[in-house]
Structure formats: structure tokens, C-alpha cells
Short mmCIF file of C-alpha atoms and ligand atoms in Angstrom, two decimals:
data_model
loop_
_atom_site.label_atom_id
_atom_site.label_comp_id
_atom_site.label_asym_id
_atom_site.label_seq_id
_atom_site.Cartn_x
_atom_site.Cartn_y
_atom_site.Cartn_z
CA UNK A 152 -17.52 21.46 -4.32
CA UNK A 153 -14.76 18.14 -2.79
CA UNK A 154 -13.09 18.08 0.23
CA UNK A 155 -10.01 19.86 0.95
CA UNK A 156 -7.35 17.91 2.92
CA UNK A 157 -4.77 19.60 5.72
CA UNK A 158 -1.33 20.64 3.40
CA UNK A 159 1.19 18.10 3.52
CA UNK A 160 5.02 18.92 4.31
CA UNK A 161 5.97 16.63 1.30
CA UNK A 162 4.53 16.58 -2.54
CA UNK A 163 1.48 14.66 -2.32
CA UNK A 164 0.06 15.79 -5.64
CA UNK A 165 0.92 13.09 -7.89
CA UNK A 166 -0.04 10.57 -5.30
CA UNK A 167 -3.37 11.87 -5.14
CA UNK A 168 -3.76 11.66 -8.47
CA UNK A 169 -2.30 8.83 -9.07
CA UNK A 170 -4.62 5.98 -6.52
CA UNK A 171 -3.24 2.76 -7.08
CA UNK A 172 -0.10 1.53 -6.30
CA UNK A 173 1.87 -2.10 -5.46
CA UNK A 174 3.10 -2.77 -1.87
CA UNK A 175 5.85 -5.74 -2.28
CA UNK A 176 6.80 -7.95 0.72
CA UNK A 177 10.06 -9.59 -0.32
CA UNK A 178 12.64 -11.37 2.01
CA UNK A 179 14.11 -14.16 3.59
CA UNK A 180 10.76 -15.01 4.89
CA UNK A 181 9.63 -15.64 1.42
CA UNK A 182 11.53 -19.14 2.00
CA UNK A 183 9.10 -20.26 5.02
CA UNK A 184 6.12 -19.03 2.97
CA UNK A 185 3.83 -18.70 5.87
CA UNK A 186 3.91 -15.17 6.65
CA UNK A 187 6.35 -12.22 6.81
CA UNK A 188 5.85 -12.87 10.91
CA UNK A 189 7.08 -16.40 11.21
CA UNK A 190 10.76 -15.41 13.27
CA UNK A 191 7.81 -13.96 15.76
CA UNK A 192 4.91 -16.33 15.12
CA UNK A 193 7.03 -19.47 15.47
CA UNK A 194 9.63 -17.62 18.47
CA UNK A 195 12.52 -18.92 15.95
CA UNK A 196 15.97 -18.20 17.03
CA UNK A 197 18.47 -15.94 15.28
CA UNK A 198 20.69 -19.09 15.23
CA UNK A 199 17.76 -20.92 13.45
CA UNK A 200 16.49 -18.34 11.64
CA UNK A 201 19.69 -18.25 8.95
CA UNK A 202 18.44 -21.11 7.25
CA UNK A 203 16.55 -18.77 5.40
CA UNK A 204 19.39 -16.78 4.76
CA UNK A 205 21.54 -19.54 3.89
CA UNK A 206 18.88 -20.60 1.39
CA UNK A 207 18.17 -17.38 -0.26
CA UNK A 208 18.69 -17.84 -3.64
CA UNK A 209 16.23 -16.54 -5.90
CA UNK A 210 16.70 -17.22 -9.46
CA UNK A 211 13.64 -16.88 -11.32
CA UNK A 212 14.11 -13.18 -9.90
CA UNK A 213 12.80 -10.73 -12.80
CA UNK A 214 12.37 -7.35 -11.37
CA UNK A 215 11.18 -6.29 -15.19
CA UNK A 216 8.39 -8.74 -14.98
CA UNK A 217 7.07 -7.22 -11.76
CA UNK A 218 6.96 -3.84 -13.21
CA UNK A 219 5.61 -4.95 -16.33
CA UNK A 220 2.68 -6.85 -14.15
CA UNK A 221 2.22 -3.56 -12.05
CA UNK A 222 1.92 -1.13 -14.70
CA UNK A 223 -0.22 -3.77 -15.97
CA UNK A 224 -2.50 -3.61 -13.84
CA UNK A 225 -2.81 0.38 -13.88
CA UNK A 226 -0.77 0.80 -10.99
CA UNK A 227 1.53 3.76 -11.03
CA UNK A 228 3.57 3.93 -8.24
CA UNK A 229 5.30 0.86 -6.17
CA UNK A 230 6.18 0.34 -2.03
CA UNK A 231 9.31 -2.31 -1.86
CA UNK A 232 10.21 -3.80 2.00
CA UNK A 233 13.75 -2.52 1.69
CA UNK A 234 14.43 -4.23 5.33
CA UNK A 235 11.18 -5.64 7.00
CA UNK A 236 11.26 -6.62 10.74
CA UNK A 237 13.14 -9.74 10.27
CA UNK A 238 15.85 -7.15 9.87
CA UNK A 239 17.28 -9.06 6.23
CA UNK A 240 18.43 -5.98 3.76
CA UNK A 241 17.82 -6.14 0.00
CA UNK A 242 20.29 -3.91 -0.82
CA UNK A 243 23.94 -3.81 -0.40
CA UNK A 244 24.00 -1.84 3.11
CA UNK A 245 27.53 -1.05 4.23
CA UNK A 246 26.13 -1.13 7.44
CA UNK A 247 25.24 -5.02 8.26
CA UNK A 248 26.37 -8.45 6.66
CA UNK A 249 22.89 -9.30 6.65
CA UNK A 250 22.21 -8.65 3.39
CA UNK A 251 21.28 -9.96 0.02
CA UNK A 252 24.86 -9.21 -1.19
CA UNK A 253 26.13 -12.25 1.04
CA UNK A 254 23.57 -14.78 0.66
CA UNK A 255 23.98 -17.57 -1.95
CA UNK A 256 22.05 -14.92 -4.46
CA UNK A 257 25.09 -12.22 -3.88
CA UNK A 258 23.78 -9.68 -5.37
CA UNK A 259 21.86 -6.36 -4.56
CA UNK A 260 18.24 -7.07 -5.68
CA UNK A 261 17.11 -3.80 -4.87
CA UNK A 262 18.88 -1.25 -7.29
CA UNK A 263 17.58 -3.37 -10.53
CA UNK A 264 13.72 -3.25 -8.83
CA UNK A 265 14.31 0.39 -8.94
CA UNK A 266 15.45 0.78 -12.31
CA UNK A 267 12.79 -1.24 -13.43
CA UNK A 268 9.70 0.51 -12.12
CA UNK A 269 11.29 3.45 -12.90
CA UNK A 270 11.73 2.67 -16.52
CA UNK A 271 8.07 2.64 -16.87
CA UNK A 272 7.72 5.67 -15.65
CA UNK A 273 6.19 4.63 -12.03
CA UNK A 274 7.19 6.24 -8.56
CA UNK A 275 9.47 4.30 -6.54
CA UNK A 276 8.98 3.98 -2.27
CA UNK A 277 10.65 2.38 0.44
CA UNK A 278 9.08 0.67 3.19
CA UNK A 279 11.59 0.46 6.20
CA UNK A 280 11.05 -1.57 9.19
CA UNK A 281 11.98 0.93 12.45
CA UNK A 282 11.39 -2.74 14.12
CA UNK A 283 14.95 -4.83 13.89
CA UNK A 284 14.38 -8.99 14.96
CA UNK A 285 17.62 -9.54 13.93
CA UNK A 286 20.40 -6.54 15.50
CA UNK A 287 22.37 -7.09 18.40
CA UNK A 288 21.83 -3.76 19.66
CA UNK A 289 17.77 -4.02 19.64
CA UNK A 290 15.98 -4.46 22.94
CA UNK A 291 14.16 -7.19 22.98
CA UNK A 292 10.80 -6.10 24.64
CA UNK A 293 7.57 -8.31 25.65
CA UNK A 294 5.04 -7.57 23.33
CA UNK A 295 6.51 -8.62 19.59
CA UNK A 296 9.61 -10.43 18.81
CA UNK A 297 10.59 -14.19 18.40
CA UNK A 298 12.17 -13.52 21.86
CA UNK A 299 8.90 -12.02 23.82
CA UNK A 300 8.57 -14.72 26.00
CA UNK A 301 11.94 -16.01 26.51
CA UNK A 302 12.69 -16.48 29.92
CA UNK A 303 16.56 -15.18 29.61
CA UNK A 304 15.05 -12.26 27.95
CA UNK A 305 16.08 -9.68 30.53
CA UNK A 306 19.62 -11.36 30.79
CA UNK A 307 20.07 -11.02 26.40
CA UNK A 308 19.08 -7.72 26.88
CA UNK A 309 22.46 -6.53 28.92
CA UNK A 310 24.70 -4.84 27.14
CA UNK A 311 22.50 -3.72 24.56
CA UNK A 312 21.76 -0.27 23.63
CA UNK A 313 18.87 0.76 21.71
CA UNK A 314 20.52 4.49 20.71
CA UNK A 315 23.48 2.50 19.16
CA UNK A 316 20.32 0.53 17.35
CA UNK A 317 18.55 3.76 16.45
CA UNK A 318 22.23 5.04 14.96
CA UNK A 319 22.19 2.37 12.49
CA UNK A 320 18.63 2.73 11.75
CA UNK A 321 19.59 6.40 10.84
CA UNK A 322 22.51 5.32 9.19
CA UNK A 323 20.36 2.93 6.96
CA UNK A 324 17.71 5.42 5.93
CA UNK A 325 20.74 7.99 4.59
CA UNK A 326 21.62 5.14 2.65
CA UNK A 327 18.35 4.74 1.34
CA UNK A 328 17.29 8.16 0.58
CA UNK A 329 20.63 9.05 -1.02
CA UNK A 330 22.01 5.76 -3.08
CA UNK A 331 19.00 5.38 -5.20
CA UNK A 332 18.28 8.56 -6.29
CA UNK A 333 14.75 10.33 -6.03
CA UNK A 334 12.81 8.50 -3.95
CA UNK A 335 9.31 9.58 -3.79
CA UNK A 336 7.70 7.89 -0.92
CA UNK A 337 8.94 6.17 2.64
CA UNK A 338 6.91 3.87 3.99
CA UNK A 339 7.97 3.13 7.93
CA UNK A 340 6.63 0.17 9.76
CA UNK A 341 5.64 0.39 12.87
CA UNK A 342 5.84 1.99 16.46
CA UNK A 343 3.83 0.37 19.39
CA UNK A 344 4.24 2.79 22.62
CA UNK A 345 2.71 1.53 25.74
CA UNK A 346 2.20 3.68 28.74
CA UNK A 347 4.27 1.85 31.02
CA UNK A 348 6.80 2.47 28.07
CA UNK A 349 7.20 -1.21 27.41
CA UNK A 350 6.52 -0.53 24.05
CA UNK A 351 8.70 1.15 20.95
CA UNK A 352 7.98 4.35 19.53
CA UNK A 353 9.44 7.67 18.94
CA UNK A 354 12.54 7.77 21.84
CA UNK A 355 13.35 3.93 20.68
CA UNK A 356 13.59 5.08 16.59
CA UNK A 357 14.67 8.77 17.98
CA UNK A 358 12.51 9.89 15.12
CA UNK A 359 12.89 13.80 15.52
CA UNK A 360 15.89 13.40 14.72
CA UNK A 361 15.37 10.91 12.03
CA UNK A 362 12.47 12.87 10.69
CA UNK A 363 15.19 15.82 10.04
CA UNK A 364 17.39 13.72 8.54
CA UNK A 365 14.65 12.42 6.02
CA UNK A 366 13.37 16.33 4.93
CA UNK A 367 17.21 17.15 4.60
CA UNK A 368 17.85 14.47 1.87
CA UNK A 369 14.32 14.39 0.25
CA UNK A 370 12.46 17.75 1.79
CA UNK A 371 9.41 16.43 -1.10
CA UNK A 372 9.32 12.52 -0.33
CA UNK A 373 5.70 11.64 0.71
CA UNK A 374 6.11 10.23 4.65
CA UNK A 375 3.57 7.98 6.18
CA UNK A 376 2.32 8.35 10.12
CA UNK A 377 3.65 5.26 11.52
CA UNK A 378 6.87 6.98 13.48
CA UNK A 379 5.22 7.62 16.42
CA UNK A 380 5.51 11.81 15.46
CA UNK A 381 2.34 13.98 15.76
CA UNK A 382 3.37 16.43 13.02
CA UNK A 383 5.58 15.91 9.92
CA UNK A 384 3.76 12.64 8.12
CA UNK A 385 1.93 13.11 4.91
CA UNK A 386 -0.44 10.14 4.63
CA UNK A 387 -2.49 8.18 6.79
CA UNK A 388 -2.35 4.37 6.31
CA UNK A 389 -4.76 2.21 7.37
CA UNK A 390 -4.39 -1.09 7.03
CA UNK A 391 -6.32 -4.13 6.08
CA UNK A 392 -9.57 -2.34 6.78
CA UNK A 393 -12.29 -0.03 4.40
CA UNK A 394 -12.89 3.29 5.88
CA UNK A 395 -16.31 3.48 6.40
CA UNK A 396 -15.54 7.39 5.10
CA UNK A 397 -12.94 10.07 4.06
CA UNK A 398 -10.12 9.51 6.85
CA UNK A 399 -9.82 12.59 8.78
CA UNK A 400 -7.22 13.71 12.11
CA UNK A 401 -8.72 16.35 14.59
CA UNK A 402 -12.12 15.84 12.09
CA UNK A 403 -10.17 17.59 9.05
CA UNK A 404 -9.50 15.40 5.83
CA UNK A 405 -6.46 14.21 5.37
CA UNK A 406 -4.40 12.56 2.69
CA UNK A 407 -4.66 8.59 2.99
CA UNK A 408 -4.02 4.94 1.53
CA UNK A 409 -5.31 1.64 2.27
CA UNK A 410 -3.01 -1.06 2.24
CA UNK A 411 -4.49 -4.42 1.31
CA UNK A 412 -3.51 -7.81 0.58
CA UNK A 413 -4.58 -10.52 -2.04
CA UNK A 414 -5.06 -13.10 0.88
CA UNK A 415 -4.09 -11.99 4.22
CA UNK A 416 -0.46 -12.64 4.49
CA UNK A 417 2.33 -9.57 3.03
CA UNK A 418 4.79 -12.02 2.84
CA UNK A 419 4.27 -15.23 0.26
CA UNK A 420 2.04 -18.13 2.01
CA UNK A 421 2.41 -20.72 -0.06
CA UNK A 422 -1.05 -22.21 1.71
CA UNK A 423 -3.70 -19.38 2.41
CA UNK A 424 -6.26 -19.65 0.46
CA UNK A 425 -8.46 -16.84 1.54
CA UNK A 426 -7.67 -14.86 -1.81
CA UNK A 427 -10.05 -11.99 -2.61
CA UNK A 428 -12.15 -12.50 -5.94
CA UNK A 429 -11.34 -9.55 -8.40
CA UNK A 430 -14.94 -7.78 -7.69
CA UNK A 431 -14.03 -7.29 -4.24
CA UNK A 432 -10.64 -6.11 -5.61
CA UNK A 433 -12.13 -4.14 -7.98
CA UNK A 434 -14.72 -2.83 -5.77
CA UNK A 435 -11.82 -2.12 -3.35
CA UNK A 436 -10.38 0.09 -5.59
CA UNK A 437 -13.51 2.47 -6.35
CA UNK A 438 -14.44 2.34 -2.65
CA UNK A 439 -11.03 3.72 -1.58
CA UNK A 440 -11.15 6.69 -4.56
CA UNK A 441 -15.17 7.39 -3.47
CA UNK A 442 -13.94 9.01 0.21
CA UNK A 443 -10.66 10.28 -1.10
CA UNK A 444 -7.74 8.06 -0.60
CA UNK A 445 -5.24 5.78 -2.60
CA UNK A 446 -5.15 1.50 -2.63
CA UNK A 447 -1.67 0.35 -2.15
CA UNK A 448 -2.28 -3.48 -3.25
CA UNK A 449 0.28 -6.14 -1.94
CA UNK A 450 2.14 -8.72 -3.54
CA UNK A 451 4.62 -11.61 -1.52
CA UNK A 452 6.74 -12.99 -3.94
CA UNK A 453 8.27 -16.54 -3.40
CA UNK A 454 11.46 -16.87 -2.48
CA UNK A 455 12.44 -18.11 -6.36
CA UNK A 456 11.72 -14.32 -7.09
CA UNK A 457 8.16 -14.64 -8.90
CA UNK A 458 4.89 -13.40 -8.21
CA UNK A 459 2.32 -15.88 -6.98
CA UNK A 460 0.36 -16.83 -10.17
CA UNK A 461 -2.77 -16.43 -8.06
CA UNK A 462 -1.61 -12.79 -8.50
CA UNK A 463 -0.49 -12.45 -11.67
CA UNK A 464 -4.08 -13.56 -12.97
CA UNK A 465 -5.58 -11.03 -10.56
CA UNK A 466 -3.39 -8.02 -11.54
CA UNK A 467 -4.23 -8.88 -15.12
CA UNK A 468 -7.67 -9.05 -14.48
CA UNK A 469 -7.52 -5.67 -12.63
CA UNK A 470 -5.61 -4.80 -15.47
CA UNK A 471 -8.28 -5.55 -18.09
CA UNK A 472 -11.20 -3.42 -15.94
CA UNK A 473 -8.56 -0.50 -15.85
CA UNK A 474 -7.89 -0.33 -19.22
CA UNK A 475 -11.17 0.87 -20.12
CA UNK A 476 -11.86 2.11 -16.63
CA UNK A 477 -8.62 3.91 -15.70
CA UNK A 478 -10.12 7.76 -15.94
CA UNK A 479 -13.02 6.88 -13.83
CA UNK A 480 -9.81 6.41 -10.78
CA UNK A 481 -6.69 8.73 -12.01
CA UNK A 482 -7.18 12.51 -11.08
CA UNK A 483 -10.54 11.58 -9.56
CA UNK A 484 -11.85 11.83 -5.69
CA UNK A 485 -14.80 12.03 -3.67
CA UNK A 486 -18.00 13.25 -5.55
CA UNK A 487 -18.94 16.63 -3.73
CA UNK A 488 -21.38 16.43 -1.38
CA UNK A 489 -25.10 17.01 -3.37
CA UNK A 490 -24.03 13.74 -5.24
CA UNK A 491 -25.19 10.89 -3.10
CA UNK A 492 -24.88 7.40 -4.92
CA UNK A 493 -27.31 4.75 -4.73
CA UNK A 494 -27.37 1.68 -2.91
CA UNK A 495 -24.68 -1.12 -3.98
CA UNK A 496 -22.78 2.54 -6.37
CA UNK A 497 -19.88 4.41 -5.70
CA UNK A 498 -19.09 7.94 -7.21
CA UNK A 499 -15.86 8.56 -7.93
CA UNK A 500 -15.91 12.51 -9.07
CA UNK A 501 -12.87 14.36 -11.77
CA UNK A 502 -12.93 17.93 -11.04
CA UNK A 503 -10.71 19.01 -13.50
CA UNK A 504 -13.44 17.38 -16.04
CA UNK A 505 -16.13 17.74 -13.86
CA UNK A 506 -17.26 14.09 -14.92
CA UNK A 507 -18.82 11.73 -12.25
CA UNK A 508 -18.45 8.04 -12.44
CA UNK A 509 -21.63 6.33 -10.98
CA UNK A 510 -19.71 2.44 -10.15
CA UNK A 511 -22.44 -0.15 -10.19
CA UNK A 512 -21.43 -2.82 -7.70
CA UNK A 513 -24.71 -4.80 -8.06
CA UNK A 514 -26.43 -4.75 -11.59
CA UNK A 515 -30.27 -3.56 -11.36
CA UNK A 516 -33.14 -4.79 -13.69
CA UNK A 517 -33.63 -2.04 -16.32
CA UNK A 518 -33.61 1.01 -14.45
CA UNK A 519 -31.11 2.87 -11.96
CA UNK A 520 -32.91 5.80 -10.03
CA UNK A 521 -30.43 8.28 -8.60
CA UNK A 522 -31.19 11.39 -6.60
CA UNK A 523 -29.38 14.79 -6.74
CA UNK A 524 -28.70 14.28 -10.66
CA UNK A 525 -31.45 16.31 -12.24
CA UNK A 526 -30.52 19.45 -14.51
CA UNK A 527 -27.09 19.01 -13.15
CA UNK A 528 -25.30 16.96 -16.46
CA UNK A 529 -25.78 16.95 -20.09
CA UNK A 530 -25.33 13.17 -21.26
CA UNK A 531 -24.35 9.90 -20.17
CA UNK A 532 -22.33 6.83 -21.38
CA UNK A 533 -21.36 3.34 -20.28
CA UNK A 534 -17.71 3.76 -19.75
CA UNK A 535 -16.80 0.53 -21.34
CA UNK A 536 -17.91 1.06 -25.02
CA UNK A 537 -19.02 5.01 -24.49
CA UNK A 538 -22.35 3.80 -25.66
CA UNK A 539 -25.51 6.17 -24.87
CA UNK A 540 -27.07 5.38 -21.76
CA UNK A 541 -30.98 6.80 -22.08
CA UNK A 542 -32.75 7.94 -18.86
CA UNK A 543 -35.94 9.23 -17.44
CA UNK A 544 -36.52 12.30 -15.23
CA UNK A 545 -39.21 12.41 -12.77
CA UNK A 546 -39.72 16.16 -11.32
CA UNK A 547 -41.90 15.53 -8.43
CA UNK A 548 -39.63 13.05 -6.88
CA UNK A 549 -36.16 15.20 -7.97
CA UNK A 550 -35.24 11.37 -9.90
CA UNK A 551 -33.21 10.34 -12.83
CA UNK A 552 -33.71 7.18 -14.02
CA UNK A 553 -30.92 5.52 -16.30
CA UNK A 554 -32.44 2.38 -18.61
CA UNK A 555 -29.86 0.03 -18.10
CA UNK A 556 -29.73 -2.65 -20.84
CA UNK A 557 -30.68 -6.33 -19.00
CA UNK A 558 -27.79 -8.08 -19.37
CA UNK A 559 -24.97 -6.54 -17.48
CA UNK A 560 -21.81 -5.19 -19.37
CA UNK A 561 -18.65 -7.19 -18.93
CA UNK A 562 -16.83 -6.04 -17.50
CA UNK A 563 -16.11 -6.51 -13.54
CA UNK A 564 -17.37 -2.98 -12.61
CA UNK A 565 -19.65 -1.55 -14.78
CA UNK A 566 -19.84 2.35 -14.88
CA UNK A 567 -21.62 5.24 -16.28
CA UNK A 568 -19.84 8.36 -16.85
CA UNK A 569 -21.75 11.34 -16.26
CA UNK A 570 -21.01 14.81 -17.89
CA UNK A 571 -21.86 17.37 -15.84
CA UNK A 572 -23.20 20.85 -16.95
C1 GLC B 899 1.77 -4.38 9.57
C2 GLC B 899 2.39 -5.94 9.13
C3 GLC B 899 3.17 -5.62 8.69
C4 GLC B 899 3.23 -5.19 7.28
C5 GLC B 899 2.48 -3.68 7.47
C6 GLC B 899 2.10 -3.08 6.41
O1 GLC B 899 2.68 -3.83 10.29
O2 GLC B 899 2.99 -6.66 10.60
O3 GLC B 899 4.05 -6.94 8.58
O4 GLC B 899 4.50 -4.98 6.50
O5 GLC B 899 1.51 -4.14 8.02
O6 GLC B 899 0.86 -2.56 6.40
#
């Protein structure tokens, strides 16, 4: 029996089937090319930071190419930063001039993107930062932001009204949830409440009120867990870590999604060299699904509006693997408890087809010994070429030993498809 998760307010039925999505971090920070937090990291003033706004002109931006790369990798949904912490908006918001339509680019960058991805039957997700390092009403705090260490910070806060900022936030979320058709995911980011009240959380965003607006406008939307609300969220979102087991809240398994980068930074980072290998990326996808989760893998496009060439390579290689192995991911989840994968392997399981997928991370010599399978299956094959996998059984040790070819099959992660009785 597979683990059952807590009922979610939003519709996560498609989400737990599709498993693999693309996160896109794009804004004026792409021009800095050194992390989406550069305004914070380098404590750049609003005046100085405008240089990126004044030069934002992604002439090579073609969202059809983005959607093609995502679909080609086997991704089924995307989540785009409509506004990140810097406060810059990709769509033609009526509530600010700090937006793409006011830059040299002069156009709404979000509408054509939604059209392109939707055109490939991909679900649409909006990341929206509740943090805003640009808005004149946003209270500057000592924890994060370009002015956190500024000696005049308290003075600069005089006349600022966080409630007016919350109104702005609610107004923009209303624009996003009424101006782009059905939105499948809202990914808010992030709250950092402090016991002494110096951080920011539900009161600063007026999260309860915001939550009502969200459910009123898009009742079935999948909402993440970063509005500092105890209830109402649909998914937990561990970030840049691989959980050791199915994510639980109060001991109960929940719907979850690991968000990961290719190299560390979410925004385009020209000089970052810590890029993950395709082996590691495919193993992360498999590991995530083997623990009942989704993988949201991030791309940070350049200031010219293209995906980083290194990301395109990785996406194409992941697509090669998915082409022959996607049924070990879509519609799959953690295997029932009685099936324990051998070392350096992971199980995914499709409860509808009753098929187990044994993903082999380290190719063993000749045999793979597996416990818990004796008498439980009627056939096994290598998934990439449907070639039969023969096996020996040892009743005494309750073992099944799959006979494997000496050479590792020519795929990133070989998979044995096991047809249960
Ligand atoms: C963190 C980063 C933020 C990024 C988010 C994505 O909150 O600070 O920049 O957008 O993670 O998960």
C-alpha cells in the first residue's frame, strides 16, 4: 500500500502525476549576471540598481524556445518569477512603472511566455516575491535587503506604511490571477518572522486576507508554504536539499516539491562553475519521486533572453533519458514499504499499473541481489530497450538475483521494469 498524503485545498492530482517542472528566475538581475540577490549582497542603492532596468532589452528572448527546451526535457509545468525580491515586474502591471514595459525592451514579457508554455500543454505557475527591495512603502528591516546595514535605515523608514505595501502586493496578485487565464500554481517567496518581530511574516503580507483573495480567484490553484500560514498551503518546498524521506508535517506525509538549481544561483550567474552533472540531475529526479516528491529544476536566462548554453545541454540530456524512462517518473510515487531497494538503487512505483522501477545508480558486476521480491512479480525487463532481464532465486535467503549485462546500458540511469503479480 503506498503512503497517503493529507488532503490539499488546491488540486494537486495533476501535480503528483506530472512530477517534473521548470523553475525560471528572470529579471533585471540577469544583467548583473552574478546571482538574483546581487542588490542585497552588494548593498546596491535603488538609484544605482536602476542601471539594470535602464539596460533591460532581451532582444533574443523567444519563449517558444524556452517552452521547447522544457518540454524536450520531459517537464510538465513551469514556474516563472513574475516579480522577484528586486521588485521588477515582467508583466504590464497597472500598479507600478518598475516593469518590463517601461524598459528599453518595452513589452510585457509574461503574456507570450504563458502562451508558449500553455501551447505545449504545460501547466502554468507564477512565482511571486512578497519581499520587495524597491517599493517605497516596504519597511526596510535589519535582516535582509540592500539597506539592512544602512546607518540611516530607521530615518529612511519614516513615512513608510507596510499596510500600503500589502495593498500593492494584494493588488498585483489579483492582476496575476485575473489577467492570464487559469493559473495552476502560485509560488510565493518568502517569510522570515523573528520572535522579536523584526523579521517579516503574515502580518507584513496580511497573509490571511491575501489567502482569501487567492482562493476566491483561483480556488484549485496549488499554493506553496511560504506565506507564514499554518493552514491553506498545498505543497512543502524544500530548497537545494534532497530530503532523506517523504516530507512530513506533524508526522503525516504531505505533497512536496524540491526546488533545485543547476549550479547554485537561481538567477543567471555567468561565472558560476559548480554545475551539476547530468548523472546527478537524473538521480535527483529519481530520488525525489522515490520519496513521493516533485522536482522543480531551475533555469536562469541571460540578459539577452536566452537559456544558458550549459542549461540547454543538461535539459537535452535529461530529455534523452526521459524519452526512454518517463513511465518510471510520471504517475509514479514511493514504492510500498515491503519493497526495499538495494544499495545505490531507488524504487519508483506506479500504483495504477502495479509496476516497480528499479533505478540503478551504480552498475554492479553481473548480478543485482534484491530482497522482498521473491514470488511478487511475473516479468522483468530493461526499460530503455525492453530486453528481458533473467534472474535466479534463492528461497532460503529470500533473494532474487537479476542477471545483468557486463556493460552498463548506454543510458544515464539504467532502470529495471518489474511487472508485479
Ligand atoms: C530562496 C532564494 C530566492 C529563490 C528561492 C527559490 O528563497 O532566496 O532567491 O527565489 O529560494 O526557491
